C-alpha cells in the first residue's frame, strides 16, 4: 500500500461522476437556500461535505422529497435545514434513534443521519452502536472535526491524543475513538472513511453508502481550522487540507473493488499514516426492516387464520 | 362489544391500537413492562411495528421519527425511565410532534420501589422538561377507563400536535378487570392537520399566524419539505432559524402559542366526573385510583348525613381551575387524597385562593392505598 497524495482516480461504477456539474445546479436541485447564504465558518469543511452529499444524492439518483435526514446539535446541524429533504432537528445525539423510527415506520424512505463526532460518538454513542447492530437500512454520516465546534472547541471522543483544545489546553489526555473500528465492531455492514480533501472519493463513499442495503457508516474527516487547527499548528483551512492529503492512504489503490476489504484500517508498517480511506468493511447481512416485514406478515397471517377458523 | 378480562397494562395497549397507533418503541421497566410485551405481539398483528430500543431516550427518539412520517406512535415507561424521557418529551412538544406516552407510576424517587404504586409524577408531567413547555395529562381510575382514555389521548395528541401523557399507576397497570371492548372500527379517530396546499406553496410545519393555531404538519415522504425542529420555531416556515436564532418577538410567540393552542381547546380536553357536588359542603378532589377511595368515602359520609361530594379529575393538566371553583361553590372544606405529599392539593389551593375554603390533604407515600375511612376521619376533623 502506498501513500497517495493526489486526488484518487476512481472509475465510476454506475453513473458518470458529477464533479463537473456546476454547484449552483446541484444547489437548485437538492438545497433550499442560495449557496451564498450557507452559514459555516469561512473555509469550513462542512461546505465541502455538503456539496459531496448533494453530488452523492445525484449520483445515487434519490428523489429528494423521499429523503429523510435526522440530526441534533453541532456545527453540522444547520445542514439538514438546507437540503430539500425532510428533516428532524432534535436533541444532541439522538440522530440514529430518529432514523430508526423513520425507517421502520416508512421503509420506502431514504434515511440519512447527519451527525458530528461529539454528537454521534459521545452523547449518541448508544444509539449508534445499536442501530449498527440491527443492520437497519440507514446511512450515518459523521462529520469528524476533532472537537466540539459548536460550543467553541472542547475535546471530543475523537480528539487525537495530546492535541490541544479548550478543555485540554495541556494536551488531550485520553485516547481517541476510531469511529470506523467502532462501527465495524458494532456490526455495521458498510463502513467507509474519506476526507473533504478528497471530494471525488468522498462523493463516491457517500453515494455507495446511500445505495447500500443495510446500515452504512461514512466517517467524513472534516477540518475545523478555526478551533482545532488554530490550536494545533494548522491555522488555515489549506493547512488542514494538506494535513489530510499528506496523512491519508487509500485502501482502494492496488486491489480491485471486490477484494479490497480485508485490508486493516491502520497500516502497521507505515507509521506516519493517520487515516486509511475507502471502504473498510462490506458484509452482506439480513436487513432489519425486511426481516421485520417477514415477521409482521407471519403475525398478520396467524391472526387472519384464527379469524377464519 | 366483546367482554374481555384485561390487565390494566393490556388495556393501555388496546387503547393505543384502537386509537390508531401503529408504531411502538419501548424499553422494559417495572411496572410498565407488560405494555411493551403486549405491543411486541399486537403491533405486527395489526400491521404495525414494535421496536425495543437501547434505552428510554432511544424509545422517545424512535417514536418521534416514526410520528414524523405520519404514523401514530407511542411509548410507555415508569419512574426513572420517565425521568430520562423528559429531554425528548420537551423536544417533541416544541417540535409539535404528536405522541402518546404512558407513565405507569411506581413509588418513590430514584429507582424507587419498582413493584409498588404511587402518584408522585403530577408535577413532573408538567414541569419535568426544560424551558416552559405545556402538558396534556390524562389519568384513568379503572381498567376500562384506561382503555377509553388512551384512545382519547391519541386523538388529543393528533388534534393538538403535542405529546399527551397518560398518567397511570402501578396499582392500575397490574390490576385485572372485565372490560367491554368496542369494535375498533366504530371508534372515531382524530387526524393531525395536514397541508392542503401544493408542496411549492407549503410554508413549513410552523406556519402559524394566531396564538391558537395548530399549523398543518407534512408527513415525511409526502412530497413536501417537512422540517421538524426543536430549536425554536418561527411564525412562518422552518427555514434556517437555527442559525439566525429567534427574534425576541418570535420566541415570545412560539412559547405562548404552544400553551395557547392547548388552552383554547381546554373545554374539549378537560374531562372530569362530579358526584353530588351541587350541595356539597365538603368536596373530595382526587384523581387516578385514589378517586375510588374518595367516592367510597363520599357514600359513607352521605349515609352519616354529611353533605359530601367528589370531583374526580380525569384531565390533570391543563389543571381545570374553573371546574374546581364551580364544584366547590357551596363547600366549606376540600379534602385532597393522593399518594404523594400534596401535589394536587397545591393546585387546588391556588384554584381556590381567597375563597376561605379550608383545604387539607390525606397523603400516603408508603405505596398503600388511602382508605375511605382515612378520608372520613379527615372529614370529621376538618368539619369540627
XYZ file of C-alpha atoms in Angstrom:
693
model
C 0.000 0.000 0.000
C 1.433 3.342 -0.907
C 0.753 6.773 0.400
C -1.149 8.571 -2.260
C -1.474 12.289 -2.015
C -3.120 13.038 -5.326
C -6.812 13.042 -5.896
C -7.831 9.402 -6.049
C -8.620 8.111 -9.506
C -11.771 6.106 -9.140
C -13.600 4.700 -12.076
C -17.293 5.433 -11.894
C -19.198 2.250 -11.256
C -22.682 3.044 -12.470
C -23.115 6.647 -13.414
C -20.705 9.277 -14.549
C -19.270 11.271 -11.673
C -20.917 14.615 -11.476
C -17.864 16.587 -10.440
C -18.203 18.811 -13.461
C -21.788 19.677 -12.747
C -21.939 23.307 -11.600
C -22.550 23.618 -7.890
C -25.370 26.105 -8.456
C -27.296 23.467 -10.373
C -26.894 20.959 -7.548
C -27.929 23.531 -5.016
C -31.043 24.215 -7.005
C -31.863 20.512 -7.170
C -31.151 19.479 -3.605
C -30.874 22.553 -1.410
C -33.295 25.200 -0.298
C -31.151 28.270 0.290
C -28.951 30.024 -2.300
C -25.346 28.960 -1.967
C -24.044 32.318 -0.827
C -26.199 32.114 2.254
C -24.880 28.846 3.679
C -23.678 29.660 7.140
C -20.486 27.858 8.003
C -17.234 29.478 9.186
C -15.135 30.738 6.262
C -13.151 27.796 4.918
C -15.044 25.233 6.990
C -15.009 21.685 5.714
C -18.768 21.353 6.170
C -19.466 23.253 2.948
C -17.344 20.755 1.041
C -19.024 17.876 2.846
C -22.408 19.325 1.952
C -21.586 19.567 -1.733
C -20.263 15.992 -1.641
C -23.579 14.898 -0.127
C -25.536 16.764 -2.822
C -23.401 15.139 -5.523
C -23.940 11.781 -3.829
C -27.712 12.317 -3.829
C -27.427 12.987 -7.538
C -25.185 10.025 -8.169
C -27.405 7.661 -6.201
C -30.403 9.064 -8.064
C -32.550 9.656 -4.991
C -35.807 11.608 -5.002
C -35.014 14.362 -2.515
C -38.609 14.508 -1.239
C -38.273 10.837 -0.238
C -35.105 11.539 1.733
C -35.445 11.939 5.473
C -32.496 13.259 7.435
C -32.011 13.479 11.176
C -29.596 15.295 13.399
C -29.109 17.038 16.682
C -26.771 19.742 17.905
C -23.454 20.756 16.441
C -21.894 22.887 13.708
C -23.347 20.486 11.144
C -26.899 20.831 12.454
C -27.779 23.663 10.036
C -27.120 21.357 7.078
C -30.369 19.436 7.493
C -32.292 22.706 7.139
C -30.532 23.480 3.851
C -31.451 20.299 1.997
C -34.821 19.959 0.313
C -35.224 16.710 2.210
C -37.403 16.149 5.265
C -35.504 16.696 8.477
C -35.772 16.243 12.233
C -33.581 18.644 14.137
C -33.863 17.239 17.620
C -31.683 16.914 20.662
C -27.981 16.271 20.796
C -27.069 12.694 19.912
C -30.428 11.178 19.006
C -29.985 11.131 15.211
C -29.797 7.349 14.979
C -32.870 6.935 17.201
C -34.938 9.295 14.997
C -33.632 7.456 11.934
C -34.652 4.093 13.412
C -38.225 5.326 13.811
C -38.401 6.933 10.379
C -37.039 3.906 8.536
C -39.098 1.349 10.450
C -42.309 3.318 10.027
C -41.697 4.098 6.323
C -39.114 1.716 4.848
C -39.529 3.363 1.424
C -37.747 6.496 2.682
C -34.025 7.028 2.143
C -32.902 7.795 5.671
C -29.650 9.612 6.382
C -28.352 10.947 9.666
C -26.107 13.982 9.700
C -24.102 13.947 12.899
C -20.958 15.366 14.387
C -18.287 13.319 16.104
C -19.301 14.508 19.569
C -22.955 14.058 18.739
C -22.580 10.552 17.324
C -19.785 9.096 19.429
C -20.194 10.787 22.821
C -23.809 11.560 23.713
C -25.296 9.461 20.917
C -22.904 6.504 21.098
C -25.506 4.104 22.400
C -27.975 4.759 19.594
C -25.161 4.499 17.040
C -23.862 1.072 18.065
C -27.328 -0.385 18.429
C -28.517 0.911 15.065
C -25.365 -0.651 13.564
C -26.035 -3.929 15.365
C -29.573 -4.091 13.964
C -28.305 -3.516 10.416
C -31.177 -1.206 9.617
C -31.001 0.397 6.188
C -29.916 3.890 7.159
C -26.836 5.909 6.270
C -24.975 7.539 9.123
C -22.660 10.356 8.100
C -20.284 11.511 10.812
C -18.511 14.834 10.356
C -15.355 14.342 12.354
C -13.746 17.690 13.085
C -11.805 16.503 16.143
C -13.686 18.675 18.609
C -16.982 20.131 19.815
C -17.011 23.080 17.434
C -20.455 24.495 18.137
C -19.599 25.146 21.782
C -16.220 26.668 20.993
C -13.744 23.802 20.647
C -13.740 21.406 23.580
C -12.247 17.934 23.212
C -14.430 15.185 21.793
C -14.029 11.387 21.822
C -12.190 11.759 18.508
C -9.662 14.422 19.542
C -6.181 12.997 18.858
C -4.147 12.147 21.940
C -2.019 15.097 23.036
C -3.710 17.726 20.872
C -4.874 20.997 22.366
C -8.475 22.097 22.747
C -10.394 24.451 25.025
C -10.728 21.774 27.698
C -7.346 20.144 27.070
C -5.035 23.130 26.965
C -2.128 20.959 28.112
C -2.877 18.246 25.596
C -5.680 15.728 25.251
C -5.111 13.124 27.985
C -7.497 10.484 26.614
C -7.011 8.162 23.672
C -9.399 8.781 20.777
C -12.123 6.633 19.318
C -11.653 5.225 15.847
C -15.214 5.701 14.649
C -14.862 3.177 11.814
C -13.463 0.455 14.059
C -16.290 1.126 16.490
C -18.839 0.814 13.693
C -17.315 -2.439 12.434
C -17.202 -3.814 15.963
C -20.856 -2.942 16.451
C -21.818 -4.827 13.293
C -22.142 -2.108 10.649
C -22.358 -3.822 7.293
C -20.860 -0.939 5.292
C -18.123 1.266 6.717
C -16.142 3.861 4.808
C -13.902 6.808 5.507
C -12.966 9.802 3.418
C -11.921 13.407 3.849
C -13.089 16.712 2.472
C -9.680 16.991 0.792
C -10.682 14.085 -1.465
C -14.053 15.327 -2.774
C -14.448 12.800 -5.599
C -13.672 9.931 -3.278
C -15.906 11.350 -0.570
C -18.784 11.644 -3.037
C -18.373 8.037 -4.090
C -18.222 6.807 -0.499
C -21.412 8.646 0.448
C -23.227 7.555 -2.719
C -22.208 3.939 -2.124
C -23.376 4.210 1.468
C -26.769 5.583 0.410
C -27.162 2.810 -2.163
C -26.106 0.124 0.329
C -28.902 -2.085 1.655
C -28.233 -2.161 5.377
C -26.505 0.004 7.939
C -23.934 2.208 6.242
C -21.469 4.426 8.027
C -19.257 7.101 6.491
C -16.724 8.960 8.573
C -16.024 12.311 6.940
C -12.764 13.855 8.112
C -13.838 17.475 8.042
C -11.423 20.116 9.194
C -12.069 22.738 11.817
C -9.105 25.011 11.338
C -10.813 27.763 13.331
C -10.936 25.882 16.610
C -8.851 22.726 16.417
C -6.366 23.675 13.693
C -5.502 27.035 15.195
C -4.531 25.429 18.495
C -2.535 22.674 16.838
C -0.331 24.459 14.323
C -2.717 24.444 11.377
C -4.469 27.826 11.476
C -5.584 27.927 7.833
C -8.091 25.748 6.023
C -5.406 24.844 3.481
C -3.073 23.670 6.276
C -5.621 21.100 7.294
C -6.428 20.086 3.736
C -2.733 19.410 3.270
C -2.702 17.531 6.581
C -5.448 15.213 5.300
C -3.767 14.714 1.949
C -0.341 14.021 3.420
C -1.606 11.604 6.025
C -4.082 9.568 4.039
C -3.694 6.312 2.197
C -6.309 4.747 0.034
C -7.001 1.103 0.501
C -8.575 1.193 -2.917
C -5.418 1.827 -4.877
C -3.920 -1.586 -5.509
C -6.747 -4.077 -5.274
C -9.971 -4.459 -7.209
C -13.098 -3.188 -5.507
C -14.427 -6.628 -4.637
C -11.282 -7.694 -2.828
C -10.220 -4.572 -1.069
C -11.975 -5.083 2.227
C -9.534 -7.292 4.067
C -7.008 -4.524 4.420
C -6.635 -3.378 8.033
C -7.773 0.120 8.969
C -4.341 1.102 10.154
C -1.169 0.071 8.405
C 1.424 -1.198 10.885
C 4.442 -0.682 8.680
C 3.728 2.876 7.716
C 3.934 4.755 10.995
C 3.133 8.164 9.614
C -0.171 7.088 8.137
C -3.071 8.516 10.074
C -6.074 7.535 8.036
C -6.884 4.792 5.629
C -9.587 5.973 3.287
C -12.048 3.929 1.358
C -14.485 1.157 2.110
C -13.237 -0.566 5.243
C -15.961 -3.113 5.694
C -18.655 -4.522 3.463
C -20.629 -7.516 4.529
C -23.975 -8.792 3.264
C -26.358 -9.344 6.173
C -30.136 -9.536 6.611
C -31.610 -6.040 6.743
C -33.768 -5.176 9.747
C -36.860 -3.625 8.139
C -37.038 -6.530 5.665
C -36.708 -9.058 8.471
C -39.364 -7.256 10.475
C -41.684 -7.195 7.454
C -41.440 -11.007 7.286
C -42.242 -11.270 10.982
C -45.189 -8.905 10.551
C -46.541 -10.903 7.612
C -46.352 -14.052 9.729
C -48.167 -12.392 12.648
C -50.872 -10.999 10.372
C -51.377 -14.358 8.653
C -51.766 -16.016 12.042
C -54.478 -13.534 13.032
C -56.401 -13.934 9.762
C -56.058 -17.702 10.096
C -57.547 -17.539 13.560
C -60.385 -15.316 12.392
C -61.267 -17.794 9.599
C -61.212 -20.922 11.745
C -68.813 -5.180 22.140
C -66.793 -8.071 23.441
C -66.153 -8.762 27.095
C -62.551 -9.423 27.951
C -60.596 -9.943 31.130
C -57.816 -7.424 30.766
C -54.757 -6.416 32.720
C -54.607 -2.641 33.157
C -51.421 -2.504 31.122
C -53.122 -4.501 28.354
C -55.991 -2.014 28.413
C -53.481 0.760 27.703
C -52.213 -1.285 24.746
C -55.638 -1.932 23.335
C -56.439 1.749 23.759
C -53.374 2.672 21.739
C -54.278 0.210 18.996
C -57.922 1.306 18.931
C -56.680 4.908 18.781
C -54.743 4.098 15.625
C -51.209 3.754 16.998
C -49.141 1.613 14.638
C -45.639 2.240 15.959
C -44.444 1.483 19.435
C -40.900 1.779 20.744
C -40.231 0.549 24.235
C -37.757 -0.363 26.885
C -38.708 -2.743 29.689
C -39.356 -1.176 33.088
C -41.476 -2.285 36.024
C -44.446 -1.776 36.334
C -44.930 -0.818 32.658
C -43.197 -3.826 31.086
C -46.437 -5.614 30.171
C -47.238 -2.776 27.776
C -44.037 -3.448 25.811
C -44.697 -7.195 25.955
C -48.244 -6.872 24.675
C -47.236 -4.357 21.996
C -44.486 -6.667 20.742
C -47.220 -9.227 19.993
C -50.034 -6.889 18.951
C -48.226 -4.371 16.755
C -47.213 -6.815 14.000
C -50.671 -8.421 14.190
C -52.332 -5.132 13.264
C -49.735 -4.262 10.632
C -47.706 -2.021 12.889
C -44.171 -2.033 14.211
C -42.696 -2.764 17.623
C -39.100 -1.925 18.290
C -37.227 -2.433 21.521
C -34.754 0.379 21.846
C -31.473 0.605 23.738
C -32.831 2.997 26.374
C -35.747 5.363 27.050
C -34.030 8.172 25.170
C -33.957 5.869 22.172
C -37.619 4.934 22.611
C -38.622 8.579 22.534
C -36.324 9.278 19.586
C -37.734 6.375 17.582
C -41.358 7.356 18.123
C -40.543 10.967 17.200
C -39.033 9.698 13.948
C -41.989 7.407 13.273
C -44.583 10.060 14.043
C -42.759 12.453 11.698
C -43.616 10.082 8.861
C -47.295 10.324 9.774
C -47.667 7.076 11.712
C -49.305 7.445 15.122
C -46.724 6.432 17.698
C -46.440 5.781 21.403
C -44.252 4.524 24.204
C -44.628 3.738 27.903
C -42.372 3.898 30.897
C -42.193 4.476 34.640
C -40.106 6.081 37.358
C -36.504 6.662 36.260
C -37.461 5.871 32.661
C -39.812 8.847 32.695
C -37.022 10.971 34.126
C -34.817 10.019 31.161
C -37.609 10.794 28.727
C -38.038 14.374 29.898
C -35.485 15.634 27.378
C -37.237 14.197 24.329
C -40.669 14.994 25.765
C -39.773 18.666 25.666
C -38.266 18.287 22.196
C -41.443 16.690 20.828
C -43.733 19.240 22.446
C -41.724 22.149 20.999
C -41.296 20.442 17.624
C -45.061 19.728 17.807
C -44.793 16.023 17.008
C -47.943 14.169 18.117
C -47.112 11.351 20.538
C -48.641 9.426 23.418
C -46.544 8.485 26.444
C -47.952 6.236 29.155
C -46.451 6.626 32.597
C -47.301 3.697 34.864
C -46.194 5.421 38.043
C -44.139 3.497 40.560
C -43.412 4.650 44.106
C -40.577 6.824 45.258
C -37.691 8.845 43.887
C -34.594 7.450 42.155
C -35.011 3.802 41.332
C -37.727 3.892 43.965
C -39.866 0.909 44.739
C -40.346 -0.654 41.344
C -43.149 -3.048 42.152
C -45.125 -0.569 44.251
C -47.567 2.089 43.182
C -47.592 5.856 43.565
C -48.980 9.148 42.263
C -45.829 11.172 42.529
C -45.413 12.480 38.994
C -48.201 15.052 38.715
C -45.735 17.920 38.783
C -43.058 16.119 36.774
C -45.585 15.652 33.965
C -45.991 19.403 33.708
C -42.670 20.817 34.871
C -40.225 17.968 34.235
C -38.833 19.229 30.943
C -36.761 22.349 30.440
C -37.990 25.618 29.039
C -41.656 26.188 29.932
C -43.417 23.533 27.913
C -47.140 22.857 28.303
C -48.589 19.473 29.228
C -51.705 17.497 28.471
C -52.112 14.756 31.068
C -54.978 12.297 31.459
C -55.377 9.985 34.428
C -57.659 6.928 34.459
C -59.194 5.385 37.583
C -60.173 1.980 36.261
C -59.033 -0.600 33.732
C -61.947 0.172 31.434
C -61.215 3.867 31.644
C -57.554 3.135 30.883
C -58.723 1.828 27.514
C -61.011 4.723 26.632
C -58.725 7.412 27.937
C -55.814 6.071 25.930
C -57.951 6.287 22.786
C -58.727 9.892 23.733
C -55.051 10.564 24.403
C -54.176 9.536 20.850
C -56.956 11.749 19.498
C -55.916 14.737 21.599
C -52.270 14.359 20.606
C -53.224 14.447 16.936
C -55.683 17.293 17.305
C -53.246 19.449 19.278
C -49.982 18.310 17.668
C -48.470 17.701 21.070
C -47.455 14.958 23.483
C -50.221 13.570 25.672
C -49.195 11.732 28.824
C -51.486 9.071 30.220
C -50.738 9.054 33.920
C -51.324 5.502 35.077
C -50.288 3.829 38.289
C -48.687 0.501 39.075
C -51.802 -0.378 41.020
C -53.910 0.136 37.912
C -51.484 -1.310 35.388
C -51.242 -4.592 37.242
C -54.938 -4.902 38.051
C -57.252 -7.219 36.130
C -60.831 -6.370 35.287
C -63.523 -7.351 32.828
C -63.771 -4.699 30.151
C -66.342 -4.157 27.412
C -64.242 -3.643 24.311
C -65.956 -1.997 21.343
C -65.401 -2.824 17.707
C -62.354 -0.688 16.970
C -63.686 0.280 13.548
C -66.570 2.105 15.251
C -64.278 4.435 17.197
C -63.986 7.972 15.881
C -60.346 8.867 15.348
C -58.762 12.293 15.051
C -56.063 13.050 12.496
C -53.383 15.718 12.708
C -53.897 18.719 10.427
C -52.068 18.069 7.153
C -51.229 20.644 4.480
C -53.952 21.401 1.956
C -51.630 23.334 -0.363
C -49.218 22.113 -3.032
C -45.611 21.392 -1.944
C -44.254 24.575 -3.545
C -46.758 26.694 -1.623
C -46.109 24.978 1.711
C -44.602 27.378 4.221
C -43.379 24.769 6.659
C -44.666 22.926 9.677
C -44.802 26.028 11.896
C -46.705 28.431 9.726
C -48.965 29.877 12.405
C -50.452 33.338 12.466
C -52.523 33.287 15.627
C -51.694 32.061 19.114
C -54.424 29.435 18.951
C -53.207 27.926 15.660
C -52.298 24.283 15.300
C -50.435 24.517 11.978
C -50.565 21.709 9.393
C -47.762 19.158 9.540
C -46.486 17.369 6.432
C -45.640 13.669 6.646
C -42.066 12.838 5.701
C -42.026 11.473 2.182
C -45.337 13.052 1.178
C -43.603 15.382 -1.273
C -43.230 18.389 0.997
C -40.075 19.809 2.525
C -41.003 18.985 6.079
C -38.704 20.146 8.865
C -39.468 19.299 12.466
C -37.239 21.310 14.722
C -36.988 21.665 18.452
C -34.584 24.561 18.143
C -37.382 27.050 18.411
C -39.798 27.874 15.718
C -40.720 30.964 13.825
C -44.029 32.302 12.678
C -43.503 31.281 9.134
C -41.741 28.142 7.999
C -38.879 26.075 9.372
C -36.095 27.656 7.346
C -32.643 28.282 8.707
C -33.802 29.607 12.033
C -31.256 27.600 13.970
C -28.514 29.758 12.510
C -30.222 33.073 12.796
C -31.750 32.369 16.162
C -35.236 33.503 17.016
C -36.089 37.128 17.376
C -37.497 38.143 20.761
C -40.913 38.510 19.152
C -40.840 35.091 17.544
C -39.628 33.382 20.696
C -42.412 35.008 22.665
C -44.947 33.997 20.025
C -43.620 30.437 19.908
C -43.760 29.768 23.638
C -47.118 31.463 24.122
C -48.630 29.634 21.154
C -47.515 26.226 22.465
C -49.602 26.937 25.562
C -52.431 28.855 23.964
C -53.231 26.236 21.314
C -53.985 23.877 24.205
C -55.743 26.385 26.482
C -58.039 27.487 23.654
C -59.253 23.898 23.379
C -59.480 23.352 27.118
C -63.220 22.715 27.033
C -62.729 19.832 24.620
C -59.923 18.193 26.553
C -60.992 18.786 30.149
C -62.538 15.552 31.357
C -63.873 15.167 34.889
C -66.568 13.461 36.894
C -68.541 15.298 39.553
C -70.651 13.423 42.073
C -73.088 15.174 44.397
C -71.127 18.398 44.382
C -74.220 20.600 43.919
C -74.975 20.825 47.622
C -71.677 19.523 48.967
C -70.223 21.298 51.943
C -67.191 19.050 51.728
C -65.662 18.126 48.388
C -63.125 15.389 47.812
C -60.863 16.165 44.881
C -58.906 13.161 43.660
C -57.542 11.500 40.548
C -56.477 8.036 39.422
C -57.031 5.072 41.690
C -57.392 7.240 44.773
C -60.558 8.783 43.371
C -62.253 5.434 44.022
C -61.475 5.729 47.734
C -62.843 9.266 47.634
C -66.099 8.012 46.079
C -66.330 5.316 48.764
C -65.792 7.924 51.462
C -68.462 10.155 49.914
C -71.104 7.415 50.117
C -70.208 6.664 53.730
C -70.303 10.349 54.600
C -73.701 10.811 52.951
C -75.010 7.813 54.923
C -73.908 9.636 58.054
C -75.679 12.814 56.942
C -72.572 14.708 55.856
C -73.060 16.551 52.581
C -70.036 15.243 50.734
C -69.248 15.337 47.025
C -66.450 14.208 44.726
C -64.649 15.901 41.907
C -62.692 13.248 40.054
C -60.056 14.827 37.858
C -59.556 12.876 34.652
C -57.669 15.619 32.845
C -54.995 16.616 35.333
C -53.178 19.063 33.025
C -54.082 21.658 31.956
C -55.373 21.878 35.525
C -59.120 22.614 35.467
C -59.185 25.512 37.949
C -62.613 26.729 36.813
C -64.158 23.282 37.331
C -62.631 23.117 40.802
C -64.176 26.503 41.633
C -67.608 25.522 40.293
C -67.651 22.228 42.173
C -66.655 23.901 45.426
C -69.232 26.711 45.210
C -71.020 25.577 48.371
C -68.057 23.908 50.034
C -66.701 24.758 53.461
C -63.791 22.421 53.062
C -61.922 20.368 50.478
C -60.058 17.134 51.123
C -57.473 16.026 48.586
C -56.475 12.379 48.997
C -53.401 11.486 46.925
C -50.437 9.138 47.074
C -47.837 11.878 47.287
C -47.153 14.727 49.668
C -49.697 17.142 48.244
C -49.077 17.929 44.594
C -52.726 18.270 43.558
C -53.536 19.949 46.877
C -51.128 22.701 45.869
C -53.017 23.204 42.592
C -56.412 23.121 44.321
C -55.085 25.680 46.790
C -54.180 28.031 44.004
C -57.534 27.485 42.260
C -59.433 28.283 45.465
C -57.210 31.117 46.637
C -59.055 33.819 48.634
C -62.274 31.780 48.853
C -61.826 30.968 52.545
C -62.385 27.274 51.815
C -60.277 25.064 54.048
C -58.068 22.730 52.030
C -56.475 19.673 53.578
C -54.792 16.606 52.194
C -54.737 12.927 53.002
C -51.342 11.809 51.855
C -49.604 8.480 51.753
C -46.189 7.729 50.317
C -45.891 4.162 51.591
C -47.438 2.853 48.345
C -50.525 1.608 50.202
C -53.867 2.884 49.004
C -55.717 5.520 51.018
C -58.881 4.044 52.562
C -62.316 5.696 52.689
C -62.019 5.505 56.496
C -58.945 7.737 56.414
C -60.737 10.276 54.269
C -63.760 10.190 56.591
C -61.552 10.723 59.602
C -60.056 13.793 57.935
C -63.602 14.944 57.050
C -64.706 14.880 60.678
C -61.522 16.644 61.706
C -61.933 19.423 59.175
C -65.673 19.962 59.775
C -65.428 20.019 63.557
